[in-house]
GROMACS .gro file of C-alpha atoms in nm:
model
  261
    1UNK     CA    1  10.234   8.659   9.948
    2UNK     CA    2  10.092   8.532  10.282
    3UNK     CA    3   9.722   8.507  10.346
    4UNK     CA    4   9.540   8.716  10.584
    5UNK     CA    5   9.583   8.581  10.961
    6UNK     CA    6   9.342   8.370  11.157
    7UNK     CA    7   9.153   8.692  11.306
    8UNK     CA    8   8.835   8.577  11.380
    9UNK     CA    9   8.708   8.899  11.489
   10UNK     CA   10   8.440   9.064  11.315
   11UNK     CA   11   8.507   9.218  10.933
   12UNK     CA   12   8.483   9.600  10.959
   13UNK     CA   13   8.618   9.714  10.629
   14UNK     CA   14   8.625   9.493  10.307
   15UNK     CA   15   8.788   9.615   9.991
   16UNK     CA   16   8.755   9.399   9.682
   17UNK     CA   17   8.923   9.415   9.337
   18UNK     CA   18   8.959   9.791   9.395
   19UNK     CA   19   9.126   9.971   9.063
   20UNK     CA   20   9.207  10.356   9.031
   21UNK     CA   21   9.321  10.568   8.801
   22UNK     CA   22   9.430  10.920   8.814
   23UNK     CA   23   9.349  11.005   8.457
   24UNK     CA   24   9.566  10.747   8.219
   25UNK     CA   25   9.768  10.654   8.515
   26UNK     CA   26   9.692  10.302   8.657
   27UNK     CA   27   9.723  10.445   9.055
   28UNK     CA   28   9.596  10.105   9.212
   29UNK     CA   29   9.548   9.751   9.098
   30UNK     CA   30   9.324   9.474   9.211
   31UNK     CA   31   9.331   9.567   9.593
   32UNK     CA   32   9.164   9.326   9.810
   33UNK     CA   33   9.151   9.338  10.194
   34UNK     CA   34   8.976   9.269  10.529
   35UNK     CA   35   9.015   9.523  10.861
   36UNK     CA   36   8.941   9.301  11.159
   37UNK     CA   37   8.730   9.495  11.447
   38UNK     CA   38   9.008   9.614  11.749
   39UNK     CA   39   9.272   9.547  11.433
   40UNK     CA   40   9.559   9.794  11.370
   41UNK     CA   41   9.557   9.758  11.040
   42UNK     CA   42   9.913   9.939  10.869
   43UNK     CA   43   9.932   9.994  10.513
   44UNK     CA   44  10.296   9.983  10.394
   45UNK     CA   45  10.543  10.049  10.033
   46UNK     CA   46  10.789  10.278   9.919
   47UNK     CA   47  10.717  10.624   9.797
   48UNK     CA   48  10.445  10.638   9.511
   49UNK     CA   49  10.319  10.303   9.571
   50UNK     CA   50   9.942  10.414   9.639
   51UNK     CA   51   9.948  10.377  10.004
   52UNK     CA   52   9.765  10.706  10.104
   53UNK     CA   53   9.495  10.708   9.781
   54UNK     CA   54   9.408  10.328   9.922
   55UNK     CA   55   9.366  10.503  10.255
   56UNK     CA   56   9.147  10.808  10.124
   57UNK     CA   57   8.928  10.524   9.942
   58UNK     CA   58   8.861  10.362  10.242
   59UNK     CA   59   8.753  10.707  10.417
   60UNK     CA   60   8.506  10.744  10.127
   61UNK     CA   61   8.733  11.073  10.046
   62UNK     CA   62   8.766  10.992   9.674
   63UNK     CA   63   8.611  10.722   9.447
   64UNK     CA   64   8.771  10.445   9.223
   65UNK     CA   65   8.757  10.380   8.906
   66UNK     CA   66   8.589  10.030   8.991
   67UNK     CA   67   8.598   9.800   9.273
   68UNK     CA   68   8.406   9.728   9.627
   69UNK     CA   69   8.423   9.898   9.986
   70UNK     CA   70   8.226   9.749  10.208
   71UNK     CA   71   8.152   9.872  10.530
   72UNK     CA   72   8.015   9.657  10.781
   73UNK     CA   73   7.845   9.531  10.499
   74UNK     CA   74   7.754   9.816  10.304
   75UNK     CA   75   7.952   9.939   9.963
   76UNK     CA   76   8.033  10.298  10.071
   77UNK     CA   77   8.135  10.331   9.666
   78UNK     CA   78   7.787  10.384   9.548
   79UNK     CA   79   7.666  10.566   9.827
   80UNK     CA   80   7.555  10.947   9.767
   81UNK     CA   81   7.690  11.278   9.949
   82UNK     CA   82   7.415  11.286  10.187
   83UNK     CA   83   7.459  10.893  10.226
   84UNK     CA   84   7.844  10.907  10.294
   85UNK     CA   85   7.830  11.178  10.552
   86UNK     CA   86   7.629  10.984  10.732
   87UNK     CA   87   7.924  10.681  10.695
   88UNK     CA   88   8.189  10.951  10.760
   89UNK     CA   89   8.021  11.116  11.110
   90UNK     CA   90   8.148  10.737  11.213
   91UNK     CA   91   8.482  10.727  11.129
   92UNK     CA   92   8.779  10.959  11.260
   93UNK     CA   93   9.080  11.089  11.021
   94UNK     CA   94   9.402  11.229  11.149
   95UNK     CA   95   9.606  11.379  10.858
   96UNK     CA   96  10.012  11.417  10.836
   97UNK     CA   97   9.997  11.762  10.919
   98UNK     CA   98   9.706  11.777  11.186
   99UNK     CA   99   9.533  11.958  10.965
  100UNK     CA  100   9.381  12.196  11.265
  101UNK     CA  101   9.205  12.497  11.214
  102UNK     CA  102   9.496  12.816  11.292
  103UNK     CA  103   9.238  13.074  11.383
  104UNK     CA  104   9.075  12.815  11.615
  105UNK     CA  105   9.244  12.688  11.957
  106UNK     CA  106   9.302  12.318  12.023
  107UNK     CA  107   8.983  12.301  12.243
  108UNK     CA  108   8.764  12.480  11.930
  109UNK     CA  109   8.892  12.239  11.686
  110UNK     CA  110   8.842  11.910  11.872
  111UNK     CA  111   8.457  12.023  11.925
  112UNK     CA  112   8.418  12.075  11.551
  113UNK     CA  113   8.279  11.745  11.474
  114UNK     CA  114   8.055  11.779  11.791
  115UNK     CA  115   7.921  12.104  11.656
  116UNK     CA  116   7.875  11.981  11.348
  117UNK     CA  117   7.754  11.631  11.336
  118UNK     CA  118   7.543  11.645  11.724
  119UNK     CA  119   7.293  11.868  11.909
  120UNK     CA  120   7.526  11.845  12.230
  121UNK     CA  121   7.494  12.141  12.424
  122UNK     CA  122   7.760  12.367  12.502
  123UNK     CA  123   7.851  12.266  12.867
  124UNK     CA  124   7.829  11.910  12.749
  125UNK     CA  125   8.037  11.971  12.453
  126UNK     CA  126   8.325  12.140  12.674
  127UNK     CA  127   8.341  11.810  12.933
  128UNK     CA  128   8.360  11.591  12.621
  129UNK     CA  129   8.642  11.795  12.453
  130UNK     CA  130   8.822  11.797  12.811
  131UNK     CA  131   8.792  11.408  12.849
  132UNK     CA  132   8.952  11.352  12.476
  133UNK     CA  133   9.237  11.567  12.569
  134UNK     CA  134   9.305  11.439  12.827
  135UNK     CA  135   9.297  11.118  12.643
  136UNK     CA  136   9.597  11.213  12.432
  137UNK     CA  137   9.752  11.376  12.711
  138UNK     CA  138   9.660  11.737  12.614
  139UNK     CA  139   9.434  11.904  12.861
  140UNK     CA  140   9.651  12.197  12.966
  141UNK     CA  141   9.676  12.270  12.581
  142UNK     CA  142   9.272  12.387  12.543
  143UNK     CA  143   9.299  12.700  12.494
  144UNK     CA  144   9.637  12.740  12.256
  145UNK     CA  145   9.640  12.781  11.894
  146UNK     CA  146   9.818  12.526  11.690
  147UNK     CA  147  10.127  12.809  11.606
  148UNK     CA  148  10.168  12.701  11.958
  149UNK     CA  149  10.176  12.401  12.007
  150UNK     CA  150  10.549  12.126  11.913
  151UNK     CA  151  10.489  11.871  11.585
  152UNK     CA  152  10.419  11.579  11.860
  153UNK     CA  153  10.146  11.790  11.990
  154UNK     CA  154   9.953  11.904  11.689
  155UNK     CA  155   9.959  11.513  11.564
  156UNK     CA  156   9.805  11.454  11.910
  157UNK     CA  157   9.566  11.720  11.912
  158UNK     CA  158   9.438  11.603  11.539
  159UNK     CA  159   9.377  11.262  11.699
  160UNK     CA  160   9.167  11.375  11.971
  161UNK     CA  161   8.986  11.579  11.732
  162UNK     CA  162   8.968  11.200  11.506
  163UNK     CA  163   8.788  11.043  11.844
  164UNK     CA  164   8.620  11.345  11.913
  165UNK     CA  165   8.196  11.120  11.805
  166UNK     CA  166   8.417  10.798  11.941
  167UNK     CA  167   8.418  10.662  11.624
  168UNK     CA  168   8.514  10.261  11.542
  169UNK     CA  169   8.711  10.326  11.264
  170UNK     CA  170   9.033  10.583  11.296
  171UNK     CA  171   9.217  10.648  10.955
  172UNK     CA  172   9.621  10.789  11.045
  173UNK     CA  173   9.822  10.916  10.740
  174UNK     CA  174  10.173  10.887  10.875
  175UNK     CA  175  10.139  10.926  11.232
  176UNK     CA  176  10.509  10.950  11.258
  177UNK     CA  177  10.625  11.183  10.998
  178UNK     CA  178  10.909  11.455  11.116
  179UNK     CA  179  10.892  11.338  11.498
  180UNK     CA  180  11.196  11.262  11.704
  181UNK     CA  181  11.204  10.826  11.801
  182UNK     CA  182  11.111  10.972  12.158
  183UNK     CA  183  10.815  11.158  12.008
  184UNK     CA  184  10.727  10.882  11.787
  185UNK     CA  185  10.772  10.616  11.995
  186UNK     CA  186  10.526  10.800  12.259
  187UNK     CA  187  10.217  10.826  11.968
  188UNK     CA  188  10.267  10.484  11.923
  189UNK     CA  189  10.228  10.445  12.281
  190UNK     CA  190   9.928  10.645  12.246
  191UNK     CA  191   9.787  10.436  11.933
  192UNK     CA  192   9.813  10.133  12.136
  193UNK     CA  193   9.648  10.301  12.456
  194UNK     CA  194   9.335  10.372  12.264
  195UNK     CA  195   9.284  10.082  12.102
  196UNK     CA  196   9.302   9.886  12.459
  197UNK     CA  197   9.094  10.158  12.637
  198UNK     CA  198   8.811  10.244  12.319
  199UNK     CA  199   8.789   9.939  12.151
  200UNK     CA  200   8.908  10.180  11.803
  201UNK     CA  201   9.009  10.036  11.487
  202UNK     CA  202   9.315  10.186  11.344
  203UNK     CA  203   9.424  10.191  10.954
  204UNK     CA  204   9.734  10.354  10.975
  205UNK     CA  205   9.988  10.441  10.670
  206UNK     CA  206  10.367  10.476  10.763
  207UNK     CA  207  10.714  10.382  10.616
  208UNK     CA  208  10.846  10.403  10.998
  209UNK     CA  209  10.996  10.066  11.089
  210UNK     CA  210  11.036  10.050  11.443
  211UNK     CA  211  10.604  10.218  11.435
  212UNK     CA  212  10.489   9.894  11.223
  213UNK     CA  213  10.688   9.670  11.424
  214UNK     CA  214  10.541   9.815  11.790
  215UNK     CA  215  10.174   9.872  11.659
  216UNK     CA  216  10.091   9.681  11.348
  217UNK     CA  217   9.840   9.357  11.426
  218UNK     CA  218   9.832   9.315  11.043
  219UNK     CA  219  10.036   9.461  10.756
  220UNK     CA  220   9.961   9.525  10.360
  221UNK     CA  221  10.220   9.615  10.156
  222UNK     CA  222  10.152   9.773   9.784
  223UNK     CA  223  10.457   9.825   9.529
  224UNK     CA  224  10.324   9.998   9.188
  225UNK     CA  225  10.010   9.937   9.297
  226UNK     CA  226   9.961   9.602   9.371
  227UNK     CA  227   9.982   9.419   9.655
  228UNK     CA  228  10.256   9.214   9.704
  229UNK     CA  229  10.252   9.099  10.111
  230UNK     CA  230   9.971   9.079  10.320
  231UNK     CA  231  10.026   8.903  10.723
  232UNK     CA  232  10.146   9.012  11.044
  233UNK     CA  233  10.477   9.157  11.077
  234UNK     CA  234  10.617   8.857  11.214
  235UNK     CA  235  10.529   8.663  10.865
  236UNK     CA  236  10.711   8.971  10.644
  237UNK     CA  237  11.024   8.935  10.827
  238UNK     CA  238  11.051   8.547  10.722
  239UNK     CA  239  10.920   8.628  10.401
  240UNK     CA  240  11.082   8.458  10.077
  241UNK     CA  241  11.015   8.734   9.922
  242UNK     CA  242  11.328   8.978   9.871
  243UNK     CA  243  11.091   9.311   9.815
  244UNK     CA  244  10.966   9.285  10.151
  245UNK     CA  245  11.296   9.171  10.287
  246UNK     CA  246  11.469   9.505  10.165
  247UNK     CA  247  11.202   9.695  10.292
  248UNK     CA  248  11.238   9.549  10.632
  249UNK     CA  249  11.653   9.509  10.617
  250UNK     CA  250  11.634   9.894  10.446
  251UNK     CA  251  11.817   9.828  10.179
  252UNK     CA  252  11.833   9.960   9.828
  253UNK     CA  253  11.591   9.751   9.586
  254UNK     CA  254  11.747   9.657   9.294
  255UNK     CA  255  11.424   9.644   9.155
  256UNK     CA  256  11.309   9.975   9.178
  257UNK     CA  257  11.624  10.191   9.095
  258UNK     CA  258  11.630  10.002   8.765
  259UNK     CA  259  11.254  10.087   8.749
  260UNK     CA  260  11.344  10.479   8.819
  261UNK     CA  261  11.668  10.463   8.696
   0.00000   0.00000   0.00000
């Protein structure tokens, strides 16, 4: 396993020892980790290996069994509700799906989180949800519902909906999942352009290859659990190791079809 590169940017996220269970199932073991500020951050592993339960842990979306979160200093685990909403009105989550509101249009759901967390008034609220559509290159989309709108484009509207408070911290379950290369390879495109432009911090789950190698500044790779690679991308393709080698190479793991075999 390689050791975390030389960021020497400022810790945003730290995740010590972290274990979970989901009931007598051992979900995640001994998970430690540090999310550099600016970092894209991409958690990586087969199917099953507790890549998007890490990622809801460190949105403060469900609790572990034991273990640290600390966010910019402060362990979000043994926070409250009322103490965690406050954590969560600064961080942005874009699910697989989208996850938009159907009975709202694109424009209603990105000024949810305005409505919700700010006293912005109304006028104030439309120019903001204009400028972070136009951010993702969706302005002439305001006013559609999400029936309407292509895969590529609901992904895109959930993200402008994510940076809707300009948060530091954007959480991205699978950014890629069921898009054309074209369409994938222009939200990457997009990823990278907000970083640059907003400063954001991405955590980012995905099995796509060609996404970790264009966006990832650091990579964490979990099998059963654990975590068995931790460096830049560049480091896991001259890894020793042979897990992270067939993961890379896509091939077959001998290791795990004896383990489901």
């Amino acid at each position: 396993m390689c050791s975390d590169n030389g960021n020497n940017s400022t810790t945003i996220i730290e995740v010590r020892n972290l274990v979970t269970h989901y009931g007598d199932t051992l979900i995640l073991e001994d998970i430690s980790l540090d999310v550099h500020e600016g970092q894209i951050f991409v958690i990586i592993g087969g199917s099953g290996c507790g890549k998007t339960t890490l990622l809801k842990h460190m949105a403060g979306l469900i609790q572990p069994t034991s273990g640290q979160i600390r966010y910019s200093g402060t362990d979000i685990t043994t926070m409250d509700e009322d103490e965690m909403s406050e954590i969560q009105r600064n961080i942005g989550i874009a699910f697989q799906s989208g996850a938009l509101f159907n009975s709202l249009t694109v424009g209603e759901n990105v000024a949810l989180p305005m409505r919700e967390y700010t006293d912005m008034k109304d006028d104030l609220i439309e120019a903001m949800v204009l400028l972070k559509l136009s951010l993702v290159g969706l302005s002439a989309a305001k006013d559609l519902l999400p029936a309407q709108l292509s895969g590529g484009m609901k992904k895109r509207a959930g993200l402008a909906r994510a940076i809707a408070l300009d948060p530091p911290i954007v959480y991205f379950d699978e950014p890629s999942a069921g898009l054309d290369p074209i369409m994938a390879s222009g939200l990457d495109d997009l990823i990278l352009k907000l970083k640059e432009l907003l400063g954001i911090t991405f955590i980012i789950v995905t099995h796509e290859l060609e996404s970790i190698k264009k966006i990832a500044d650091h990579i964490l790779m979990l099998d059963e659990g654990k975590v068995v690679f931790r460096g830049t991308v560049e480091e896991a393709q001259q890894s020793s190791s042979e897990r992270v080698q067939n993961f890379f190479q896509r091939k077959a793991d001998p290791y795990i079809m004896q383990r489901n075999a």
